Amino acid sequence: MSAQQPAPAAESGPKKTGCQPPPVDLSVQVGPLRLDNPVMTASGTFGYGDEHPDLTGVSALGAVVTKTTTVEPRAGNPPPRLFETPAGILNSIGLQNVGAEVFVRDVLPRLRELGPAIIVSVGGSRPQDFAHCVELIQGDGLAAFELNISCPNVASGLEFSRSPAEAAKVVRAVRSRTDMPLFVKLSPNVTDIASVGRACIEEGADGLTAVNTFLGMAVDVERRRPVLPRSVGGLSGPAIRPLALCRVWELARRLSCPIIGVGGIVTARDAMEFLLVGASAIQVGTANLRDPSRGARLVEGLREMLRAKGGGRLRDQIGTLRTPLSEG
Ligand SMILES: Cc1cc2nc3c(=O)[nH]c(=O)nc-3n(C[C@H](O)[C@H](O)[C@H](O)COP(=O)(O)O)c2cc1C
């Protein structure tokens, strides 16, 4: 189902009998977006979502988030761009992309055919670049934009996400040019993520995506050199899941806005952790690199989890974490 349409009621059909699975409704509301289910791909880990759709099961997803697009094409960083760590990967892709013009001409028409809601990630070096990119791309068939203010792999990539005032400038510039739903992707590499998130919401963002990768580093001991071209890169994968979960929990406790949780999610159980702490939807990133159908499998896994609880609406699970009294 596309975004902004009424959600279907819980699966109808014959009343539950001994053999019938109980009805399950996976649909969620993420700010202005109504999605069939809460599973999205994370930007940069699923290409544009249009490769081998039969193998990836893309049509089962709630939404596809495209890799970040900038106004001009970018070649990205020199290799090596990926380095495997014990429970994740360091990347230094550097926002390689085809640029807004080619994106609109060649990629968008294919994306519109996919089925799930399409969220376009955009980036830039100045607030007006983000706004210009959105202006060039916005149009029919798109559900929302995700503003990538938190890429650690380009010059000035973290500038906007480390200061509430700078983050606000980006959202203000974009909001003045579009009425489309806006989600802002936050960096975990800050002391107070909620203050950055609040500034974005106050400027008219519809929700927050948390989080981008954690700054990390690896050293080639023989050569006494950093492994990655810019010395540091972004760490993702299961290694960051508890850290990302904690950032989402903090945002949910301190702000009342839609949150899309991302970081190290592999299984439906991982996804449920993020939903329980308050995320309205989740994204699958690094897990796609090993298994591009991971997102589709997660949708099935969430359905099974809910069935095992006796059925019902997944959205009723969101933010229902029971916290110990000592938390205060
Ligand atoms: C290879 C790679 C490329 C990425 N490219 C982007 C990107 O273009 N834009 C963006 O906002 N995030 C990008 N990310 C970050 C992911 O979208 C996600 O926020 C992060 O990897 C954490 O989720 P994960 O642990 O599930 O991968 C990239 C991550 C990886 C591993």
Short mmCIF file of N, CA, C and O and ligand atoms in Angstrom, two decimals, residues 42-45 67-68 82 89 91 93 95 121 146 148 185 211-213 236-237 240 262-265 283-286 289, ligand 1:
data_model
loop_
_atom_site.label_atom_id
_atom_site.label_comp_id
_atom_site.label_asym_id
_atom_site.label_seq_id
_atom_site.Cartn_x
_atom_site.Cartn_y
_atom_site.Cartn_z
N ALA A 42 17.34 0.85 5.34
CA ALA A 42 18.11 2.02 5.77
C ALA A 42 18.88 2.57 4.58
O ALA A 42 19.40 1.82 3.74
N SER A 43 18.97 3.88 4.52
CA SER A 43 19.62 4.54 3.39
C SER A 43 21.03 4.00 3.14
O SER A 43 21.80 3.79 4.07
N GLY A 44 21.34 3.77 1.88
CA GLY A 44 22.69 3.38 1.48
C GLY A 44 22.99 1.90 1.56
O GLY A 44 24.07 1.48 1.15
N THR A 45 22.04 1.12 2.03
CA THR A 45 22.31 -0.31 2.22
C THR A 45 21.44 -1.19 1.32
O THR A 45 21.49 -2.41 1.42
N LYS A 67 19.29 5.49 -1.18
CA LYS A 67 20.61 6.00 -0.76
C LYS A 67 20.60 7.53 -0.91
O LYS A 67 19.83 8.08 -1.70
N THR A 68 21.43 8.19 -0.13
CA THR A 68 21.37 9.64 -0.12
C THR A 68 21.74 10.23 -1.48
O THR A 68 22.74 9.85 -2.09
N LEU A 82 35.00 -0.26 2.84
CA LEU A 82 34.36 -1.11 3.84
C LEU A 82 35.43 -1.89 4.59
O LEU A 82 36.41 -2.32 4.00
N ILE A 89 30.39 -3.46 10.53
CA ILE A 89 31.34 -2.98 9.52
C ILE A 89 31.59 -1.49 9.71
O ILE A 89 30.73 -0.75 10.21
N ASN A 91 32.24 1.77 7.42
CA ASN A 91 32.15 2.17 6.02
C ASN A 91 32.62 3.60 5.84
O ASN A 91 32.55 4.42 6.75
N ILE A 93 31.84 5.24 2.52
CA ILE A 93 31.37 5.32 1.14
C ILE A 93 31.51 6.76 0.62
O ILE A 93 31.95 6.98 -0.51
N LEU A 95 28.98 9.10 0.33
CA LEU A 95 27.79 9.58 -0.39
C LEU A 95 27.92 9.50 -1.92
O LEU A 95 27.50 10.41 -2.64
N SER A 121 16.22 9.94 0.58
CA SER A 121 17.23 10.54 1.45
C SER A 121 18.00 11.58 0.64
O SER A 121 18.46 11.30 -0.46
N GLU A 146 13.99 12.07 3.76
CA GLU A 146 14.81 11.90 4.97
C GLU A 146 16.04 12.78 4.77
O GLU A 146 16.77 12.61 3.78
N ASN A 148 19.59 13.69 5.46
CA ASN A 148 20.79 13.06 6.03
C ASN A 148 21.75 14.15 6.48
O ASN A 148 22.61 14.58 5.71
N LYS A 185 17.55 12.59 9.84
CA LYS A 185 18.38 11.48 10.33
C LYS A 185 19.48 12.02 11.24
O LYS A 185 20.33 12.80 10.81
N VAL A 211 19.53 5.80 14.40
CA VAL A 211 20.60 6.73 14.22
C VAL A 211 21.41 6.39 12.96
O VAL A 211 21.29 5.30 12.41
N ASN A 212 22.28 7.34 12.57
CA ASN A 212 23.29 7.06 11.56
C ASN A 212 24.43 6.28 12.23
O ASN A 212 24.33 5.89 13.39
N THR A 213 25.51 6.09 11.54
CA THR A 213 26.61 5.25 12.06
C THR A 213 27.41 5.98 13.15
O THR A 213 27.43 7.20 13.22
N SER A 236 28.55 0.25 11.88
CA SER A 236 27.14 -0.18 11.83
C SER A 236 27.08 -1.67 12.11
O SER A 236 28.11 -2.33 12.23
N GLY A 237 25.87 -2.21 12.17
CA GLY A 237 25.69 -3.64 12.37
C GLY A 237 25.39 -3.96 13.83
O GLY A 237 25.24 -3.06 14.67
N ILE A 240 26.35 -2.06 17.13
CA ILE A 240 25.80 -0.77 17.59
C ILE A 240 24.37 -0.88 18.12
O ILE A 240 23.80 0.12 18.56
N VAL A 262 16.87 2.76 13.98
CA VAL A 262 17.79 2.04 13.09
C VAL A 262 19.14 1.87 13.77
O VAL A 262 19.63 2.77 14.42
N GLY A 263 19.70 0.68 13.60
CA GLY A 263 21.02 0.40 14.16
C GLY A 263 21.12 -1.05 14.60
O GLY A 263 20.61 -1.44 15.64
N GLY A 264 21.74 -1.87 13.75
CA GLY A 264 22.05 -3.24 14.14
C GLY A 264 20.89 -4.21 14.12
O GLY A 264 21.01 -5.34 14.62
N ILE A 265 19.77 -3.85 13.53
CA ILE A 265 18.61 -4.73 13.54
C ILE A 265 18.80 -5.87 12.53
O ILE A 265 19.11 -5.63 11.37
N GLN A 283 14.33 0.56 10.59
CA GLN A 283 15.05 0.37 9.31
C GLN A 283 16.09 -0.73 9.47
O GLN A 283 16.70 -0.87 10.53
N VAL A 284 16.26 -1.47 8.38
CA VAL A 284 17.27 -2.53 8.33
C VAL A 284 18.40 -2.05 7.42
O VAL A 284 18.15 -1.70 6.27
N GLY A 285 19.63 -2.05 7.93
CA GLY A 285 20.75 -1.54 7.16
C GLY A 285 21.76 -2.61 6.81
O GLY A 285 21.60 -3.35 5.84
N THR A 286 22.79 -2.73 7.63
CA THR A 286 23.91 -3.64 7.35
C THR A 286 23.44 -5.07 7.09
O THR A 286 24.03 -5.78 6.27
N LEU A 289 23.22 -6.26 3.57
CA LEU A 289 24.41 -6.54 2.77
C LEU A 289 24.67 -8.04 2.70
O LEU A 289 25.20 -8.56 1.73
C1 LIG B 1 27.54 0.73 3.33
C2 LIG B 1 26.69 1.74 4.03
C3 LIG B 1 26.26 2.88 3.36
C4 LIG B 1 25.47 3.83 4.00
N1 LIG B 1 25.04 4.92 3.31
C5 LIG B 1 24.19 5.81 3.90
C6 LIG B 1 23.66 6.90 3.16
O1 LIG B 1 23.91 7.09 1.96
N2 LIG B 1 22.82 7.75 3.83
C7 LIG B 1 22.46 7.58 5.15
O2 LIG B 1 21.69 8.37 5.68
N3 LIG B 1 22.97 6.54 5.86
C8 LIG B 1 23.81 5.66 5.27
N4 LIG B 1 24.26 4.59 5.98
C9 LIG B 1 23.85 4.41 7.40
C10 LIG B 1 22.66 3.45 7.50
O3 LIG B 1 21.54 3.94 6.80
C11 LIG B 1 22.27 3.19 8.98
O4 LIG B 1 21.87 4.40 9.57
C12 LIG B 1 23.41 2.62 9.79
O5 LIG B 1 24.18 1.72 9.02
C13 LIG B 1 22.95 1.90 11.04
O6 LIG B 1 22.07 0.84 10.75
P1 LIG B 1 22.56 -0.69 10.59
O7 LIG B 1 23.41 -1.01 11.79
O8 LIG B 1 21.30 -1.49 10.50
O9 LIG B 1 23.36 -0.73 9.34
C14 LIG B 1 25.09 3.63 5.37
C15 LIG B 1 25.51 2.49 6.03
C16 LIG B 1 26.29 1.54 5.40
C17 LIG B 1 26.72 0.31 6.14
#
